[in-house]
Amino acid sequence: MTAKMKGAAMVIAALEQEKVDTVFGYPGGAVLPLYDQLFHSRIRHILTRHEQGAVHAADGYARAGGRVGVVFATSGPGATNLVTGIANAYMDSVPLVIITGQVATRLLGTDSFQEADITGITLPITKHNYLIQEIAQLPQALAEAFHIAGTGRCGPVLIDIPKDIFEQEGRFDYPRQVDIPGYKPTYEGHPGQINRAVKAIRDARKPVIFAGGGVIRSGASQELRALAEKGQIPVTLSLMGLGAIPGDHPLFLGMPGMHGTVAANYALSQSDLIVAIGVRFDDRVTGRLDSFGKGAKIIHIDIDPAEIGKNIKVDIPIVGDVSRVLKAMIQRLQPGDTESWRQQTETWRREHPLRWEEQAGSPLKPQYVIREICRAAGEEAIITTDVGQHQMWTAQHYCFKEPGTLISSGGLGTMGFGFPAAIGAKLARPEKQVFCIAGDGSFQMNVQELATAVSNGIDVKVAIINNGCLGMVRQWQELFFEGRYSYSSLAGSPDFVKLAQAYGATGLRAATPEEVPGVLEQALKTPGPVIMDFVVEAEENVYPMVAPNRPIHEIMTGGNQE
Amino acid sequence: MKHVLAVLVENKPGVLTRVAGLFSRRGFNIENIAVGETVDPGISRMTITVSGDDTTIEQMVKQLNKLINVLKVSDLSREPTVVRELMLIKVHAEANTRSDIQQIVETFRAKVVDVSLESMIIEVTGNDEKLEAIKLLLQHYGILEIARTGKVALSRGSKVIKENP
């Protein structure tokens, strides 16, 4: 199909070809022609109240819906407001296509009004980006952007389009198939390496599976579970992997790393074979690198060859799509003798459960709130989080049973991610109950999106774990800075119930354990966005904890732990 | 250890920035870099001299390969290779030293490409050792200015580096 059309129409036509039904964005001068075209389109546009909200919402939409999220923003400040969200998506390998308007080509490079070099700025935080300089480049760039964003190791791709190019006419031949000479992801694992991995598993006596976000993205949770069960191998999941096997599965040891369980950290430390699947050995998991997995052989399966050997020396590298590699491995797998190791990990798990101290009349404990949310929300609910203590308590105490039910900012650690991501997730999966577990600090970083949720009737439930401070900062100040609480108090925060009401949402509050179930029940009964303010104990710390750059078996369990 | 990487890239705007940015943000050291068109005008060849241990070089190669505009990365240090660089040296030269300098130039099979009353420009091509040697000798007369192209390299024999099919 060949037709002459304007650049703006090409963008919309490409979105339609890619079956995009929702775009998140914010209009402005340089994208006026694009928004004018969108006006006539059937594509739904969600107007957020800040560009950062738009890109996080598209991120949540992409993760929950398993598809490419699309964002529109204008040039200059519109584009720079996206930067945090793009970096967030890049770190967590989330497929996004971001269309930014740019000043007209004749003004490029002249420091003109609302000009910013967004392709230069986003070079290190996009999988690829384009500055369109001629209309003829646009159809190919659009097709390539969707292809690059959504294949291989997914990631954000930005297309910067000058205003005059939106208005120029050109031929639109949307390529059905994209062939990019410098981009050929590897999907099939090398059979020889797979054989070596299978043999290593058979020979191991103390194997542990360490899996992460790659399993979720690849849709490989069934294969992961089959591998673990057939090989009788205990499993630990990184934050990004939670839900890949059910949180109450007998082989599941919990999350490893800085706030991981004793069982997971001991297992990784004492294992003789770590089967790493779709993970990138982040420092929050490995702790001190030179003592991580010291006595273990390491098998590393990942779609991104550059992740293999980046942080950890790997004995058996397998580049490929996790799901395909695991399928091939399971077929050939012969279980080894892991019986006594299983007993050992089971003992650790039994002897060191996650716990917190609670007495009658004590202030509301955040861990209890998380467990109550888990009970009320149901197994299939999607949970988004912000970043900090509440995020770690969610990872520890919420029992994720399905893949993709946790959407969190893992790599970048972006406060303000959770709420807009929840809006995006709900739009992608309207049939799902969507909860955002937030901190009082994080929530205020994108609180303006309450207007987005209310005006679009988006049914998300926000649980603010309100401790009146930047809890994780406070915890580090207590533990590593001799209790000098330098600017970590959030005194002066608004009354979140009244704030919700001011936006036209519902606000609820619980300050005692007795009130929690009632508030949750009320929230679930109330249609539309609900903000729940859970006023919790300010001094509660996240334990277990491994101090930064310490070996992960050196676990502080805190005063309220064994 | 020093490695010479031959990197075939799409000849598009901004590709050099992508490569240079990658090296700087990941803390890799570039010793020098030379860029030019290949037989195919759509493809440029970057010759990048880098230093690092094997793990670092492996990461560099992998990270380069992740750039969409990068078509092929080869580590030429792993095979017999011809490495050359061109250097222009402006050296202080007066009537009484000019013939001495001329002799050095001949010994190194270099060329005098400009002469003035007080200076000469010498053009010399070769590997690192040769360029350093002539530089050391000419220092004696006073080097006024140096410009170098950066190294270019081809592996010996009929084997060629092509983009991946």
XYZ file of C-alpha atoms in Angstrom:
727
model
C 0.000 0.000 0.000
C 1.529 3.269 -1.066
C -0.014 6.587 -0.261
C 1.164 10.124 0.146
C 0.590 11.419 3.610
C 1.887 13.878 6.153
C 4.478 12.894 8.723
C 1.954 13.168 11.558
C -0.407 10.838 9.702
C 2.448 8.397 9.159
C 3.010 8.160 12.902
C -0.648 7.424 13.562
C -0.810 4.979 10.644
C 2.263 3.156 11.954
C 0.690 2.939 15.421
C -2.420 1.452 13.856
C -0.328 -1.061 11.900
C 1.367 -2.017 15.163
C -2.075 -2.433 16.777
C -1.397 0.201 19.399
C -4.651 0.990 21.189
C -3.399 3.372 23.879
C -0.897 6.222 23.926
C 0.253 8.116 27.001
C 1.319 11.686 26.522
C 1.198 15.394 26.909
C 0.811 17.858 24.033
C 2.865 20.963 23.353
C 4.039 23.253 20.576
C 6.221 20.896 18.573
C 3.725 17.999 18.610
C 0.630 20.038 17.769
C 0.439 18.553 14.252
C 0.690 15.038 15.716
C -2.038 15.721 18.269
C -4.197 17.191 15.522
C -3.867 13.915 13.650
C -4.531 11.919 16.822
C -7.782 13.857 17.238
C -9.205 11.952 14.252
C -7.833 8.594 15.300
C -9.468 5.786 17.250
C -6.345 5.351 19.342
C -7.027 6.168 22.969
C -4.824 8.893 24.415
C -4.315 9.195 28.149
C -3.396 12.720 29.142
C -1.184 12.484 32.190
C -0.383 15.556 34.250
C 3.373 15.330 33.787
C 5.463 13.690 31.069
C 7.186 11.503 33.656
C 3.755 10.142 34.538
C 3.171 9.335 30.873
C 6.330 7.315 30.423
C 5.880 5.401 33.693
C 2.266 4.694 32.754
C 3.389 3.394 29.361
C 5.969 1.295 31.216
C 3.298 -0.224 33.468
C 1.101 -0.738 30.412
C 3.904 -2.515 28.566
C 4.812 -4.782 31.484
C 1.242 -5.693 32.374
C 0.090 -6.114 28.790
C 3.208 -7.782 27.411
C 3.390 -5.305 24.552
C 5.125 -2.130 23.430
C 4.078 1.005 25.329
C 3.837 4.272 23.407
C 4.489 7.807 24.643
C 4.057 11.227 23.020
C 5.710 14.379 24.314
C 6.713 17.730 22.982
C 10.207 19.120 22.445
C 12.497 20.654 25.061
C 11.027 20.389 28.582
C 8.426 17.869 27.436
C 11.176 15.589 26.223
C 13.525 16.160 29.150
C 10.698 15.392 31.584
C 10.662 11.893 30.083
C 14.283 11.190 30.888
C 13.797 9.471 34.273
C 11.063 7.267 32.877
C 13.127 6.307 29.844
C 16.120 5.441 32.024
C 13.801 3.389 34.218
C 12.475 1.427 31.246
C 15.993 0.931 29.910
C 17.286 -0.507 33.177
C 14.335 -2.887 33.479
C 14.294 -3.812 29.743
C 10.778 -2.549 29.084
C 9.678 -2.107 25.449
C 8.625 1.481 24.759
C 8.405 3.627 21.655
C 8.657 7.294 22.544
C 7.741 9.931 19.990
C 8.976 13.411 20.808
C 8.347 16.544 18.807
C 11.381 18.635 17.959
C 11.791 22.199 16.748
C 11.588 22.638 12.982
C 14.630 21.481 10.994
C 15.577 25.060 10.032
C 15.832 25.906 13.774
C 17.746 22.764 14.826
C 21.023 23.558 16.538
C 20.239 27.225 17.106
C 19.133 27.021 20.764
C 15.639 27.913 19.645
C 12.587 28.008 21.915
C 11.924 24.636 23.577
C 14.860 23.017 21.822
C 16.758 20.253 23.609
C 19.004 17.616 22.048
C 16.895 14.717 23.288
C 18.568 12.112 21.090
C 21.904 13.201 22.557
C 20.502 13.214 26.085
C 18.904 9.779 25.769
C 21.767 8.093 23.930
C 22.905 6.143 27.010
C 19.372 5.307 28.215
C 17.690 4.082 25.046
C 18.173 0.848 23.180
C 18.311 3.037 20.078
C 17.075 6.431 19.001
C 16.411 8.435 15.858
C 16.418 12.094 14.909
C 14.367 12.300 11.741
C 15.838 14.768 9.285
C 13.858 13.881 6.178
C 10.306 12.693 5.792
C 11.549 9.750 3.722
C 13.256 8.272 6.798
C 10.122 8.256 8.921
C 8.236 5.075 7.897
C 11.351 2.912 8.162
C 12.331 4.493 11.503
C 8.863 3.838 12.949
C 8.918 0.199 11.890
C 12.457 -0.274 13.158
C 11.600 1.366 16.475
C 8.778 -1.084 17.205
C 10.924 -3.992 16.085
C 13.932 -2.994 18.179
C 11.888 -2.076 21.269
C 9.952 -5.319 21.386
C 12.463 -7.980 20.376
C 15.691 -9.385 21.814
C 16.382 -7.744 25.141
C 13.528 -5.255 25.107
C 14.037 -1.570 25.768
C 12.927 1.967 25.018
C 13.414 3.480 21.545
C 12.945 7.198 20.978
C 12.071 8.931 17.706
C 12.571 12.683 17.661
C 10.536 14.320 14.891
C 10.919 17.994 13.948
C 7.675 19.906 13.695
C 7.990 20.632 9.962
C 8.429 16.943 9.227
C 5.074 16.205 10.869
C 3.595 18.541 8.272
C 5.555 17.468 5.199
C 4.096 14.953 2.809
C 5.849 11.786 1.779
C 5.248 8.259 0.566
C 4.156 5.875 3.248
C 5.179 2.294 2.681
C 5.093 0.717 6.072
C 7.610 -2.114 6.014
C 5.931 -5.364 6.988
C 9.217 -6.951 7.850
C 12.191 -5.153 9.220
C 15.717 -6.243 8.487
C 18.343 -4.331 10.411
C 21.845 -5.528 9.510
C 23.351 -4.581 12.882
C 20.577 -6.098 14.973
C 20.183 -9.859 15.066
C 19.183 -11.131 18.503
C 20.009 -14.746 19.319
C 17.016 -16.785 20.448
C 18.181 -20.397 20.271
C 20.675 -21.534 22.855
C 23.800 -23.290 21.647
C 23.082 -27.058 21.842
C 26.605 -27.876 23.024
C 26.350 -25.389 25.867
C 22.907 -26.684 26.775
C 24.361 -30.202 27.001
C 27.148 -28.941 29.250
C 24.572 -27.210 31.450
C 22.446 -30.337 31.716
C 25.489 -32.374 32.668
C 26.537 -29.811 35.266
C 23.071 -29.973 36.824
C 23.205 -33.773 36.908
C 26.592 -33.679 38.620
C 25.745 -30.954 41.117
C 24.974 -31.820 44.703
C 24.081 -28.327 45.880
C 22.471 -26.549 42.926
C 20.358 -23.421 43.187
C 18.356 -21.642 40.512
C 18.670 -17.868 40.569
C 16.116 -16.407 38.157
C 14.910 -12.912 37.367
C 13.051 -10.579 35.074
C 14.170 -12.407 31.936
C 11.910 -15.313 32.920
C 8.891 -13.011 33.185
C 9.688 -11.219 29.929
C 10.240 -14.467 28.073
C 7.052 -16.025 29.459
C 9.078 -18.904 30.819
C 7.659 -19.405 34.301
C 6.206 -22.810 33.483
C 9.550 -23.946 32.127
C 11.309 -22.548 35.179
C 9.001 -24.445 37.470
C 9.426 -27.628 35.443
C 13.210 -27.321 35.589
C 13.152 -26.783 39.343
C 10.736 -29.613 40.021
C 12.316 -32.132 37.675
C 15.790 -31.371 38.971
C 14.622 -30.859 42.568
C 16.544 -27.598 42.646
C 15.711 -24.813 45.102
C 14.859 -21.475 43.525
C 15.585 -17.902 44.476
C 14.078 -15.031 42.487
C 15.381 -11.506 42.118
C 12.968 -8.614 42.670
C 12.266 -8.526 38.937
C 11.546 -12.244 38.887
C 9.107 -12.498 41.806
C 6.019 -14.450 40.785
C 7.964 -16.540 38.259
C 7.259 -19.445 40.552
C 4.652 -19.180 43.301
C 5.815 -17.594 46.527
C 4.508 -20.575 48.493
C 6.144 -23.226 46.293
C 8.112 -25.713 48.417
C 11.279 -25.133 46.371
C 11.112 -21.341 46.695
C 13.644 -19.808 49.062
C 12.629 -16.151 48.707
C 14.471 -13.206 47.233
C 18.265 -13.021 47.560
C 20.569 -10.089 48.179
C 20.618 -7.013 50.338
C 17.133 -7.583 51.760
C 16.902 -11.198 50.778
C 16.047 -14.137 52.978
C 18.640 -16.000 54.982
C 17.786 -19.187 53.092
C 18.309 -17.594 49.657
C 21.581 -15.932 50.606
C 22.982 -18.995 52.345
C 21.972 -21.172 49.414
C 23.766 -18.910 46.915
C 26.800 -18.720 49.185
C 27.150 -22.451 49.750
C 25.925 -23.777 46.439
C 28.140 -25.765 44.076
C 26.120 -24.755 40.987
C 24.236 -21.516 40.397
C 21.844 -21.719 37.471
C 21.342 -18.032 36.673
C 18.391 -17.421 34.365
C 17.476 -14.011 32.957
C 19.350 -12.096 35.622
C 22.184 -9.614 35.454
C 23.930 -10.060 38.831
C 23.041 -6.604 40.120
C 25.081 -5.406 43.083
C 21.923 -5.432 45.241
C 21.855 -9.209 44.745
C 25.525 -10.150 44.726
C 26.817 -7.965 47.540
C 30.572 -8.093 47.548
C 31.425 -9.517 44.138
C 34.609 -11.386 44.940
C 32.857 -13.521 47.520
C 29.694 -14.196 45.501
C 29.180 -17.805 44.480
C 32.776 -18.600 45.352
C 32.505 -22.367 45.459
C 29.983 -22.617 42.666
C 30.061 -23.267 38.973
C 27.881 -20.735 37.228
C 25.536 -21.357 34.322
C 24.214 -18.085 32.931
C 21.300 -18.010 30.503
C 20.446 -14.602 29.067
C 19.282 -13.104 25.791
C 21.840 -10.306 26.066
C 25.374 -11.594 25.435
C 26.835 -8.497 27.075
C 25.312 -9.482 30.435
C 27.290 -12.701 30.442
C 30.619 -12.226 32.139
C 29.903 -8.551 32.883
C 29.872 -8.781 36.675
C 30.519 -12.454 37.360
C 32.779 -14.957 35.685
C 30.592 -17.589 34.072
C 31.492 -21.238 33.465
C 28.687 -22.158 31.094
C 27.277 -19.201 29.138
C 24.088 -19.709 27.134
C 22.878 -16.823 25.012
C 19.266 -17.160 23.997
C 15.627 -16.713 24.819
C 15.091 -18.118 28.293
C 11.928 -20.002 27.399
C 13.503 -21.796 24.425
C 16.698 -22.602 26.287
C 14.824 -23.975 29.295
C 12.581 -26.115 27.077
C 15.663 -27.661 25.510
C 17.273 -28.212 28.904
C 14.220 -29.815 30.498
C 13.996 -32.396 27.706
C 17.501 -33.629 28.409
C 17.592 -33.085 32.138
C 18.602 -35.930 34.412
C 18.137 -34.980 38.033
C 21.154 -35.140 40.283
C 21.203 -36.169 43.917
C 20.058 -33.051 45.720
C 18.255 -34.678 48.620
C 20.520 -33.637 51.476
C 20.954 -30.147 50.005
C 17.184 -29.808 49.818
C 16.995 -30.739 53.478
C 19.625 -28.126 54.253
C 17.827 -25.312 52.395
C 14.570 -26.395 53.988
C 16.181 -26.148 57.406
C 17.401 -22.629 56.660
C 13.985 -21.670 55.453
C 12.296 -23.083 58.541
C 14.781 -21.651 60.992
C 14.961 -18.170 59.495
C 11.501 -17.133 58.386
C 10.721 -13.496 57.652
C 9.290 -12.069 60.805
C 8.609 -8.888 62.627
C 7.711 -7.992 66.147
C 4.146 -7.243 66.953
C 2.404 -6.955 70.270
C -1.083 -6.001 71.233
C -1.366 -2.223 71.252
C 1.858 -1.651 69.292
C 1.753 0.822 66.390
C 0.721 -0.382 62.953
C 3.457 -2.466 61.344
C 4.107 -2.109 57.619
C 4.773 -5.829 57.182
C 1.325 -6.597 58.546
C -0.250 -4.102 56.139
C 1.509 -5.766 53.183
C 0.303 -9.206 54.259
C -3.227 -7.911 54.661
C -3.118 -6.362 51.177
C -1.941 -9.717 49.850
C -4.849 -11.441 51.551
C -7.421 -8.909 50.341
C -6.215 -8.314 46.792
C -6.258 -11.932 45.654
C -3.682 -14.022 43.856
C -4.181 -12.506 40.455
C -3.965 -8.849 41.418
C -1.221 -6.748 39.888
C 0.895 -4.926 42.424
C 3.050 -1.961 41.502
C 5.450 -0.380 43.947
C 7.571 2.671 44.328
C 11.048 2.437 45.735
C 12.263 2.153 49.285
C 11.275 0.270 52.411
C 7.705 -0.388 51.291
C 9.088 -1.933 48.092
C 11.322 -4.327 50.011
C 8.550 -5.241 52.464
C 6.330 -5.946 49.488
C 9.014 -8.144 47.930
C 9.414 -10.002 51.220
C 5.906 -10.265 52.615
C 3.584 -10.232 49.611
C 3.167 -13.757 48.306
C 3.366 -13.369 44.515
C 1.890 -16.424 42.878
C 1.678 -15.488 39.220
C 4.296 -14.116 36.819
C 3.860 -10.448 36.018
C 1.889 -9.668 39.144
C 4.685 -7.466 40.522
C 5.615 -4.341 38.580
C 8.410 -2.492 40.301
C 11.280 -0.193 39.452
C 14.155 -2.612 39.857
C 17.256 -1.273 38.175
C 16.908 2.480 38.376
C 15.055 2.553 41.693
C 12.718 5.351 40.685
C 10.591 6.918 43.391
C 7.301 8.000 41.836
C 7.131 5.015 39.488
C 4.420 2.987 41.167
C 1.309 5.115 40.850
C 1.529 6.035 37.151
C 2.684 2.457 36.414
C -0.472 1.209 38.155
C -2.582 3.465 35.926
C -0.882 1.977 32.861
C -1.223 -1.576 34.171
C -4.943 -1.150 34.820
C -5.489 0.184 31.296
C -3.616 -2.803 29.846
C -5.445 -5.334 32.039
C -8.795 -3.811 32.995
C -10.036 -7.153 34.315
C -7.323 -7.234 36.974
C -7.370 -5.728 40.406
C -4.462 -3.249 40.460
C -2.830 -2.051 43.653
C -0.018 0.419 44.024
C 1.943 0.018 47.223
C 3.674 3.350 47.722
C 5.676 5.249 50.262
C 4.598 8.666 51.470
C 7.714 10.112 49.837
C 7.409 8.218 46.548
C 3.700 8.866 46.170
C 4.246 12.613 46.344
C 6.701 12.436 43.451
C 3.911 11.778 40.957
C 0.853 12.648 43.020
C -0.446 14.838 40.180
C -1.481 11.664 38.347
C -4.453 11.460 40.694
C -6.091 13.785 38.202
C -5.324 11.317 35.401
C -6.813 8.436 37.368
C -9.905 10.360 38.401
C -10.649 11.964 35.049
C -10.335 8.633 33.237
C -12.096 6.646 35.947
C -9.115 4.354 36.336
C -9.743 1.910 39.124
C -6.445 1.695 40.979
C -6.050 1.287 44.698
C -3.091 3.060 46.246
C -1.811 1.894 49.628
C 0.537 4.472 51.090
C 2.826 2.969 53.690
C 3.081 6.262 55.530
C 5.917 6.447 58.027
C 6.393 10.189 57.747
C 9.927 9.908 56.481
C 12.129 8.657 53.682
C 12.212 5.294 55.387
C 15.102 3.637 53.578
C 17.238 6.758 53.832
C 16.351 6.962 57.512
C 17.295 3.307 57.982
C 20.734 3.823 56.380
C 21.270 6.951 58.463
C 20.446 4.949 61.573
C 22.698 2.027 60.655
C 25.611 3.678 58.848
C 25.556 7.378 59.779
C 25.191 7.173 63.548
C 21.614 8.288 63.564
C 22.135 11.661 61.961
C 18.776 11.974 60.223
C 19.823 14.548 57.696
C 16.718 15.773 55.830
C 14.966 12.429 55.760
C 11.890 13.569 57.661
C 8.855 14.304 55.500
C 7.078 16.401 58.113
C 4.674 18.723 56.337
C 3.219 16.125 53.997
C -0.440 16.667 53.174
C -3.377 14.819 54.674
C -3.600 12.101 52.021
C -7.292 11.482 52.680
C -8.155 15.110 52.078
C -5.760 15.223 49.137
C -7.568 12.294 47.522
C -10.862 14.046 48.104
C -9.527 17.284 46.606
C -8.858 15.382 43.393
C -12.257 13.747 43.512
C -10.920 10.347 44.575
C -11.739 8.400 47.705
C -9.441 8.686 50.689
C -9.306 6.180 53.580
C -7.038 5.865 56.572
C -5.927 3.151 58.978
C -3.631 3.797 61.921
C -4.179 0.621 63.942
C -4.022 -3.054 62.958
C -7.738 -3.417 63.681
C -8.633 -0.796 61.084
C -6.627 -2.335 58.237
C -8.980 -5.080 57.019
C -11.947 -2.715 57.054
C -10.124 -0.074 55.033
C -9.045 -2.666 52.450
C -12.550 -4.049 52.215
C -13.957 -0.553 51.790
C -11.359 0.259 49.110
C -12.220 -2.864 47.130
C -15.926 -2.034 47.317
C -15.408 1.543 46.137
C -15.263 2.023 42.376
C -12.589 4.318 40.953
C -9.299 5.376 42.428
C -8.891 5.005 46.189
C -6.023 6.275 48.302
C -5.418 4.381 51.520
C -3.233 6.079 54.069
C -1.675 3.447 56.323
C 0.000 5.311 59.144
C 2.755 2.946 60.245
C 5.559 2.948 62.761
C 8.286 5.337 61.593
C 11.265 3.495 63.081
C 10.562 0.107 61.547
C 13.540 -1.170 59.536
C 13.755 -3.639 56.672
C 15.431 -6.860 57.762
C 17.184 -9.077 56.911
C 19.839 -6.744 55.574
C 23.299 -7.169 54.133
C 25.395 -4.019 54.421
C 26.512 -2.604 51.081
C 29.522 -4.335 49.540
C 29.527 -7.120 52.143
C 29.298 -10.815 51.301
C 25.648 -11.857 51.197
C 26.037 -14.487 53.896
C 26.843 -11.712 56.405
C 23.241 -11.027 57.215
C 21.988 -8.582 59.806
C 18.657 -9.867 61.020
C 17.924 -6.881 63.251
C 16.732 -6.687 66.814
C 13.353 -8.099 65.991
C 14.718 -11.157 64.209
C 16.311 -14.343 65.340
C 47.362 -5.058 27.002
C 46.691 -3.044 23.856
C 44.137 -4.277 21.363
C 43.234 -2.962 17.942
C 39.529 -3.285 17.195
C 38.224 -3.004 13.660
C 34.613 -1.887 13.858
C 32.359 -1.756 10.800
C 29.535 0.719 11.294
C 26.714 2.145 9.248
C 27.814 5.433 7.732
C 25.124 7.520 9.455
C 25.143 10.737 11.476
C 25.818 10.306 15.177
C 27.430 6.873 14.996
C 30.802 8.145 16.196
C 29.044 9.791 19.156
C 27.367 6.500 20.027
C 30.668 4.634 19.984
C 32.621 7.336 21.837
C 29.820 7.757 24.383
C 29.756 4.021 25.040
C 33.469 3.973 25.796
C 33.380 6.971 28.100
C 30.312 5.978 30.128
C 31.485 2.437 30.692
C 34.950 3.606 31.675
C 36.786 2.008 28.745
C 39.977 3.692 27.566
C 40.360 4.654 23.917
C 43.988 5.292 22.990
C 43.099 6.394 19.519
C 40.474 6.088 16.892
C 40.482 6.512 13.117
C 37.378 6.506 10.948
C 36.948 6.259 7.190
C 34.747 4.924 4.452
C 35.109 1.315 3.287
C 34.654 -0.201 -0.176
C 30.947 0.207 0.478
C 30.220 3.929 0.930
C 27.343 3.040 3.262
C 29.763 1.446 5.704
C 32.572 3.084 7.652
C 35.435 1.365 9.360
C 36.580 2.507 12.760
C 39.958 1.387 13.948
C 39.980 1.744 17.709
C 43.065 1.134 19.807
C 42.130 0.274 23.360
C 43.809 -1.069 26.445
C 42.432 -3.412 29.064
C 42.502 -6.974 30.341
C 40.725 -9.758 28.484
C 37.488 -9.359 30.453
C 37.363 -5.636 29.710
C 38.050 -6.150 26.014
C 35.365 -8.843 25.870
C 32.875 -6.417 27.431
C 33.895 -3.685 24.973
C 33.305 -5.981 22.021
C 29.944 -7.125 23.388
C 28.789 -3.621 24.202
C 29.855 -2.395 20.753
C 27.903 -5.232 19.196
C 24.793 -4.067 21.048
C 24.829 -0.744 19.207
C 22.327 -1.039 16.390
C 24.580 0.854 13.938
C 27.532 -1.431 14.578
C 27.723 -4.201 11.991
C 30.843 -6.114 12.961
C 33.552 -5.966 15.586
C 36.884 -7.767 15.164
C 39.781 -7.862 17.574
C 42.772 -7.685 15.232
C 45.230 -8.338 18.034
C 44.325 -11.992 17.815
C 45.872 -12.419 14.367
C 48.847 -11.186 12.309
C 48.030 -7.634 11.351
C 49.517 -4.673 9.548
C 49.109 -1.592 11.705
C 50.053 1.835 10.351
C 49.749 5.422 11.402
C 50.697 8.613 9.637
C 52.357 11.429 11.565
C 53.252 14.959 10.506
C 56.042 16.544 12.547
C 56.967 20.196 12.294
C 60.545 20.379 13.471
C 62.758 23.382 14.095
C 65.377 23.433 11.300
C 67.892 26.037 10.212
C 70.634 25.956 7.608
C 73.106 24.205 9.887
C 70.733 21.384 10.977
C 68.708 20.854 7.831
C 70.973 18.232 6.283
C 71.204 16.251 9.534
C 67.430 16.150 9.664
C 67.336 15.182 6.002
C 69.493 12.170 6.829
C 67.200 11.056 9.593
C 64.282 11.415 7.231
C 65.956 9.199 4.658
C 66.930 6.583 7.193
C 63.295 6.267 8.279
C 62.019 6.395 4.710
C 60.005 9.434 5.701
C 59.355 12.506 3.546
C 59.970 16.204 3.814
C 56.716 17.829 2.736
C 57.365 21.474 3.652
C 60.454 23.605 4.241
C 60.780 27.147 5.547
C 63.745 29.133 6.798
C 63.227 27.934 10.347
C 61.249 24.714 10.050
C 60.491 21.560 8.116
C 57.436 19.318 8.085
C 58.229 15.615 8.012
C 55.647 13.056 6.951
C 56.241 9.596 8.342
C 54.184 6.435 8.208
C 54.679 3.319 10.234
C 53.891 1.400 13.346
C 54.152 2.759 16.874
C 57.833 1.888 17.318
C 58.928 3.637 14.158
C 56.960 6.793 14.891
C 58.271 6.946 18.437
C 61.845 6.412 17.233
C 61.838 9.256 14.718
C 60.056 11.506 17.182
C 62.782 10.848 19.746
C 65.525 11.719 17.248
C 63.832 14.861 16.009
C 63.224 16.076 19.561
C 66.898 16.900 19.604
C 66.230 19.707 17.067
C 63.057 20.945 18.692
C 59.633 19.641 17.686
C 57.218 22.517 17.119
C 54.012 20.631 16.375
C 52.740 17.093 15.797
C 49.595 15.796 14.119
C 48.747 12.071 13.937
C 45.997 10.211 12.118
C 45.491 7.427 14.601
C 46.192 3.839 13.709
C 44.567 1.934 10.877
C 44.953 -1.794 10.538
C 44.255 -4.741 8.240
C 44.790 -8.383 9.007
C 47.427 -10.079 6.837
C 46.487 -12.496 4.077
C 43.396 -12.662 1.895
C 40.878 -12.847 4.746
C 38.609 -9.797 4.965
C 36.301 -8.435 7.624
C 32.758 -8.251 6.336
C 29.524 -7.328 7.965
C 27.575 -10.294 9.268
C 25.360 -11.812 6.564
